[in-house]
Coordinates of C-alpha atoms and ligand atoms in Angstrom, one line a residue:
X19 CA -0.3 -29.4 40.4
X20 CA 3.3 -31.2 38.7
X21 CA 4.3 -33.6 40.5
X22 CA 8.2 -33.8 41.4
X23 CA 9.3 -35.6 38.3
X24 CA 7.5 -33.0 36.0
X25 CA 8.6 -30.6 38.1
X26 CA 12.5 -31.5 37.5
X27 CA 12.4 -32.2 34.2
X28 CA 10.5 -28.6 33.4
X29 CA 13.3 -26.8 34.9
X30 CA 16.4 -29.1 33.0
X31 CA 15.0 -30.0 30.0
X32 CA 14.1 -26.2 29.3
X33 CA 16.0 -24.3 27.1
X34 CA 18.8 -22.6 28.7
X35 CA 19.1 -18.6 28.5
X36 CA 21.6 -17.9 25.4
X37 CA 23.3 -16.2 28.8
X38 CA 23.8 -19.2 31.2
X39 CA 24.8 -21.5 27.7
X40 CA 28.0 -18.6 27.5
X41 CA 28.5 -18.4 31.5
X42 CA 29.1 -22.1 31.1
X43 CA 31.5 -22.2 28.4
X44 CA 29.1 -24.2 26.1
X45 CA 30.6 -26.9 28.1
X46 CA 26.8 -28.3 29.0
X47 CA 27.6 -29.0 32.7
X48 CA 24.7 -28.0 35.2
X49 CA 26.6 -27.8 38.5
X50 CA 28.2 -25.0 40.4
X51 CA 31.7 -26.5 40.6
X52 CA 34.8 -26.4 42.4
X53 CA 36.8 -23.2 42.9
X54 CA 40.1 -22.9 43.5
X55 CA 42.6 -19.9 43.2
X56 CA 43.5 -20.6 40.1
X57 CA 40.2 -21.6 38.2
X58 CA 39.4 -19.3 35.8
X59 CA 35.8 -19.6 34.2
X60 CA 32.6 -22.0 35.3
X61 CA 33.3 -24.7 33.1
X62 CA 36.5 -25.2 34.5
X63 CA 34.8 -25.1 38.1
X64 CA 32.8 -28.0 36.7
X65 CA 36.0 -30.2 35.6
X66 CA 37.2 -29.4 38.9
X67 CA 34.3 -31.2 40.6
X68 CA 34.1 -33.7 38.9
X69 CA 38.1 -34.2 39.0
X70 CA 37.6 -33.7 43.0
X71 CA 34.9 -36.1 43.6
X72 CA 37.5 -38.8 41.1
X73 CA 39.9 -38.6 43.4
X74 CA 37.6 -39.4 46.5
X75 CA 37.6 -43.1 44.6
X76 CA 41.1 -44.5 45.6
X77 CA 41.0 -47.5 42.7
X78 CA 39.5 -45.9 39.0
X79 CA 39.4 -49.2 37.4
X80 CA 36.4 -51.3 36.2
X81 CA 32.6 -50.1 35.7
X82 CA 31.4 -46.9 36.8
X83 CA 28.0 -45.4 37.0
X84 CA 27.1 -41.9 36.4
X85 CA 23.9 -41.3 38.3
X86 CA 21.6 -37.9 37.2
X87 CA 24.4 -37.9 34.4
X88 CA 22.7 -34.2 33.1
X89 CA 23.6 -33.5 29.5
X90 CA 26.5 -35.8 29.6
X91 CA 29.2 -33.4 30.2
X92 CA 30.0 -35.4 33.8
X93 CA 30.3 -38.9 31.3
X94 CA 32.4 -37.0 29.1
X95 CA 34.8 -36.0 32.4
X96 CA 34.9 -40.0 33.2
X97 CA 36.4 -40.8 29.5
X98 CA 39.5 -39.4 30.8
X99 CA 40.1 -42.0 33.4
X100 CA 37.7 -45.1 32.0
X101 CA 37.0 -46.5 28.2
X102 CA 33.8 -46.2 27.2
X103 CA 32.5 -49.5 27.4
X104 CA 33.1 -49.7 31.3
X105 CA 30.8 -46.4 31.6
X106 CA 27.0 -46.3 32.3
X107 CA 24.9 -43.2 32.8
X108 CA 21.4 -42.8 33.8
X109 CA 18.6 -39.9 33.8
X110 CA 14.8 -39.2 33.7
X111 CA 15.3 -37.3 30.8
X112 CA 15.6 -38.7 26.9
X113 CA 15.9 -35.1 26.3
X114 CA 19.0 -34.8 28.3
X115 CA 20.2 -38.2 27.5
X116 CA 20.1 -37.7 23.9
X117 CA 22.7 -34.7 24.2
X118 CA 24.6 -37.0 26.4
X119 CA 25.4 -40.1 24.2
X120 CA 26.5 -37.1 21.5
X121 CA 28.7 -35.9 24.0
X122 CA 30.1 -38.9 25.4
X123 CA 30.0 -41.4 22.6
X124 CA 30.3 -44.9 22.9
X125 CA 28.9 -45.1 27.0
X126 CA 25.6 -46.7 27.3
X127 CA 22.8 -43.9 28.5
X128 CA 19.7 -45.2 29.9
X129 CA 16.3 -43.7 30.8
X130 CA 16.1 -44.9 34.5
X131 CA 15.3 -43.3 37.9
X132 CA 17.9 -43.5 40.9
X133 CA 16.0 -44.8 43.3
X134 CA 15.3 -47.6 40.7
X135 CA 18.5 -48.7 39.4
X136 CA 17.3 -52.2 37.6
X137 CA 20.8 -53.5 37.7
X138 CA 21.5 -56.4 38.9
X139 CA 23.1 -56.6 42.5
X140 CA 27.2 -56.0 42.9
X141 CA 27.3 -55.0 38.8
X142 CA 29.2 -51.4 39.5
X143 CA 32.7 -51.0 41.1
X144 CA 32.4 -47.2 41.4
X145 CA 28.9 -44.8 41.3
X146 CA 29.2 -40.9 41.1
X147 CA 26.6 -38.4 41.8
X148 CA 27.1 -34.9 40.8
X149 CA 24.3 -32.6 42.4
X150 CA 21.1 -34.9 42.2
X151 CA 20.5 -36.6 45.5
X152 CA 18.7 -33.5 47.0
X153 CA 15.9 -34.0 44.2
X154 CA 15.6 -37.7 44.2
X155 CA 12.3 -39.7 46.2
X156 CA 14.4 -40.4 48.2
X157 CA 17.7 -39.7 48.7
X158 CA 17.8 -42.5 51.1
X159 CA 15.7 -45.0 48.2
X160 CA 19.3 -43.9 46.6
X161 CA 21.1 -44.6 49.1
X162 CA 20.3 -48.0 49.3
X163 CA 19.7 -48.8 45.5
X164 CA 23.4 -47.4 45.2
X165 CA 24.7 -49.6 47.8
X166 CA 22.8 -53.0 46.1
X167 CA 24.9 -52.1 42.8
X168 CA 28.3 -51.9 44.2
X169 CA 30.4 -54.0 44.5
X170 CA 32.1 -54.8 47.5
X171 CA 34.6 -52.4 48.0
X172 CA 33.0 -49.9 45.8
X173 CA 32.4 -46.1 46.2
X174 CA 29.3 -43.9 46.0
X175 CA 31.2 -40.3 45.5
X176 CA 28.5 -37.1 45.7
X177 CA 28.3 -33.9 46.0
X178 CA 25.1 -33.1 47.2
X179 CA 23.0 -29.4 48.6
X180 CA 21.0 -29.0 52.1
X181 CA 18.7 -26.0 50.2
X182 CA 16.3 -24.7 52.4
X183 CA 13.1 -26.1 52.9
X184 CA 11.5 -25.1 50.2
X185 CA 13.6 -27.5 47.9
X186 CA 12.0 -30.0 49.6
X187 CA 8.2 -29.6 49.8
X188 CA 7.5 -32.3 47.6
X189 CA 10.1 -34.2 49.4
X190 CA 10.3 -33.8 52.5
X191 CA 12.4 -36.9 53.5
X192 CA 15.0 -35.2 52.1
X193 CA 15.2 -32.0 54.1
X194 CA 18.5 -33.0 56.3
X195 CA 19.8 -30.4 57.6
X196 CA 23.3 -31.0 58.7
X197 CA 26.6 -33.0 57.2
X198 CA 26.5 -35.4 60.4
X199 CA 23.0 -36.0 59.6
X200 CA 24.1 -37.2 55.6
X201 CA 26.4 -39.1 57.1
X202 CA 24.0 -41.2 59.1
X203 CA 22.1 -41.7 56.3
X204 CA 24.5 -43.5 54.5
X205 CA 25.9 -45.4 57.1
X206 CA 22.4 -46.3 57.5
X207 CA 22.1 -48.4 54.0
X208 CA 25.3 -50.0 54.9
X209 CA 28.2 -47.9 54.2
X210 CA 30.8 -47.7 55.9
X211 CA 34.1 -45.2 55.7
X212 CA 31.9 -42.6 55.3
X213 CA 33.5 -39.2 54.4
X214 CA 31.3 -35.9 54.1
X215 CA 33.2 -33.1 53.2
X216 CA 31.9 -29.3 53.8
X217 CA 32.6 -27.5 50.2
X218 CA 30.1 -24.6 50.6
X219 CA 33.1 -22.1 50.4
X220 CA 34.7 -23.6 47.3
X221 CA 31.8 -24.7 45.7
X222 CA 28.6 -22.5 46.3
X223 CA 30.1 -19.3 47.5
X224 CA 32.7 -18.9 45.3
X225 CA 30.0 -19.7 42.5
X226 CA 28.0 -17.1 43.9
X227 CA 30.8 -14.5 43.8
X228 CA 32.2 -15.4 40.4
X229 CA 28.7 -15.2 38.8
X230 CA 28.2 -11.7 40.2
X231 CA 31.3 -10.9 39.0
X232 CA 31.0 -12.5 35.1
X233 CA 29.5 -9.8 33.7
X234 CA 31.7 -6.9 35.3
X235 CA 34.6 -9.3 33.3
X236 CA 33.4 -9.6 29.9
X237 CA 32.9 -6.4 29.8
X238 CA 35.9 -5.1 31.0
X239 CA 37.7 -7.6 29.0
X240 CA 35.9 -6.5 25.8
X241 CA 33.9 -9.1 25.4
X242 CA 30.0 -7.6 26.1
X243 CA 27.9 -5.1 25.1
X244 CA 26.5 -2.4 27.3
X245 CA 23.1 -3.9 26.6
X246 CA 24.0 -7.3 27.5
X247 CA 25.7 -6.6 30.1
X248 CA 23.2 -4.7 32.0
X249 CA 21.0 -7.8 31.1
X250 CA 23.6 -9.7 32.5
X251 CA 24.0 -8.3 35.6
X252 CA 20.6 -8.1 36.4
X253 CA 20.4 -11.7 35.7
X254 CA 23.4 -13.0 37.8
X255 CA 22.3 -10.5 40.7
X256 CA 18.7 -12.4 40.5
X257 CA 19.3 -15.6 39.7
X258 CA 22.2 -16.1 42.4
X259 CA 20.1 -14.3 45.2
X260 CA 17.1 -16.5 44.3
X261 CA 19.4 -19.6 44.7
X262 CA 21.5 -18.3 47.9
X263 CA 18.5 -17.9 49.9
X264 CA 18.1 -20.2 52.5
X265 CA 21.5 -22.9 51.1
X266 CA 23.3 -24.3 54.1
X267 CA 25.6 -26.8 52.7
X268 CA 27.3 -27.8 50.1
X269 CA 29.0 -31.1 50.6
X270 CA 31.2 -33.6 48.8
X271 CA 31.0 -37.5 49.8
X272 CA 32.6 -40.6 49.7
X273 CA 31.3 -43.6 51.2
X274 CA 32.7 -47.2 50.8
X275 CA 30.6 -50.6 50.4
X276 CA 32.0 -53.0 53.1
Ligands
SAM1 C1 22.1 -30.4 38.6 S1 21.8 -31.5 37.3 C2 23.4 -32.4 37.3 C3 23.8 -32.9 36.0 C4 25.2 -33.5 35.8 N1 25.5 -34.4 36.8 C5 26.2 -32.3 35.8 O1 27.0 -32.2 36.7 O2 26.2 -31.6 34.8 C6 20.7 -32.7 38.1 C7 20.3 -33.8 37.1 O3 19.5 -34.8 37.9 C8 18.6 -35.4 37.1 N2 17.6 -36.1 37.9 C9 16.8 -35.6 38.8 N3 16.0 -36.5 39.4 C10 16.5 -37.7 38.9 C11 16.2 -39.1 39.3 N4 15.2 -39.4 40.2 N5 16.9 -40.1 38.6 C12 17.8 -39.8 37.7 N6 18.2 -38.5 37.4 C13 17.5 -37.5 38.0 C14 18.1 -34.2 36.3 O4 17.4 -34.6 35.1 C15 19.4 -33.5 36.0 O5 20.0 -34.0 34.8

């Protein structure tokens, strides 16, 4: 049987459906975003997010650290606010990581695990997470490896999914079930000022709607065949009731180093 880590890096570093690659803009994000009224496509859902959880850090100066950095697309955001040299972003995957420093040149990418951070203590004055702590062992090993990095004064800004139980068989540390109980957690490894925003409307059932809708769209707008289209839909209606099943919360977090 995989283990976890196999596990994870099956289901990323697999080639993406030629589908999902044109739902997303080409943009190479893998999260469901942030939805407002007036977002109009997925990859602007994911700027969004990562725009949202930016603003949860009151002071964008000095080094930040993208943790479970995907294909990059979440280091690329960062360039807008820091210069490259003041950005590091980590994975398990070369696969991914190689996409990433093509992506967001110039940042340093490096193969590490996040509950195993091998930087030296107080060497980070921000970390962002953007949908990863559900699948790390554990998110609390995170937790506390994050808080070690800060600096004093620092932020740990997430956003973070309670799935349903199955997410978390090979986990099981990780099945929390509630945003009070995320919050303990992380005032457990020190933080304090902890904030845990519920974004399951704006971020997981608004994905959930728009995705069902997509394909109705493109075609409407011109831009799909009848073929793909009826591919399309049968995709969205599977994939998205596949991943509904069983989500609780969706939740944004900031959390401050003392
Ligand atoms: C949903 S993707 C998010 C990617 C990116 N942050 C984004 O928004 O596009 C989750 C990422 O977590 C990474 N990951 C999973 N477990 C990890 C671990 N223990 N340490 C570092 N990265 C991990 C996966 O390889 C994948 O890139």
């Amino acid at each position: 049987m995989k283990n976890n880590r196999q596990q994870i890096l099956d289901f990323y570093d697999g080639k993406w459906h030629p589908l999902v690659a044109e739902y997303y803009g080409h943009s190479d994000y893998m999260n469901y975003g942030y939805w407002t009224a007036e977002t109009k496509n997925q990859a602007e859902a994911c700027e969004n997010l990562i725009g949202k959880l930016l603003s949860m850090i009151p002071d964008k100066n000095g080094r930040i650290l993208d943790v479970a950095c995907g294909r990059g697309a979440s280091t690329r955001h960062l360039l807008r606010h820091y210069q490259p040299s003041n950005i590091v972003a980590i994975n398990i995957s070369e696969k991914q990581l190689k996409r990433a420093s093509e992506l967001a040149p110039g940042c340093t990418f490096l193969l590490r695990d996040a509950t195993q951070l091998e930087f030296p203590s107080s060497s980070f004055d921000n970390i962002i997470c953007v949908e990863a702590a559900f699948h790390f062992d554990t998110r609390d090993s995170f937790y506390r490896e994050a808080f070690r990095v800060l600096k004093p004064g620092g932020y740990l800004v997430t956003a973070d999914i309670l799935g349903p139980r199955s997410w978390q068989r090979k986990v099981p540390a990780n099945a929390l079930q509630s945003p009070g109980e995320i919050a303990d957690h992380l005032a457990r490894a020190g933080f304090e000022n902890v904030r845990v925003i519920d974004a399951t409307e704006e971020c997981w059932k608004r994905f959930i709607r728009h995705a069902r809708a997509w394909p109705h769209q493109e075609r409407q707008a011109g831009r799909m065949d009848l073929a793909t289209y009826v591919r399309a839909s049968l995709f969205t209606i599977l994939f998205s009731s596949l991943f509904n099943f069983g989500v609780r919360y969706y939740l944004l977090t900031s959390a401050q180093k003392p």
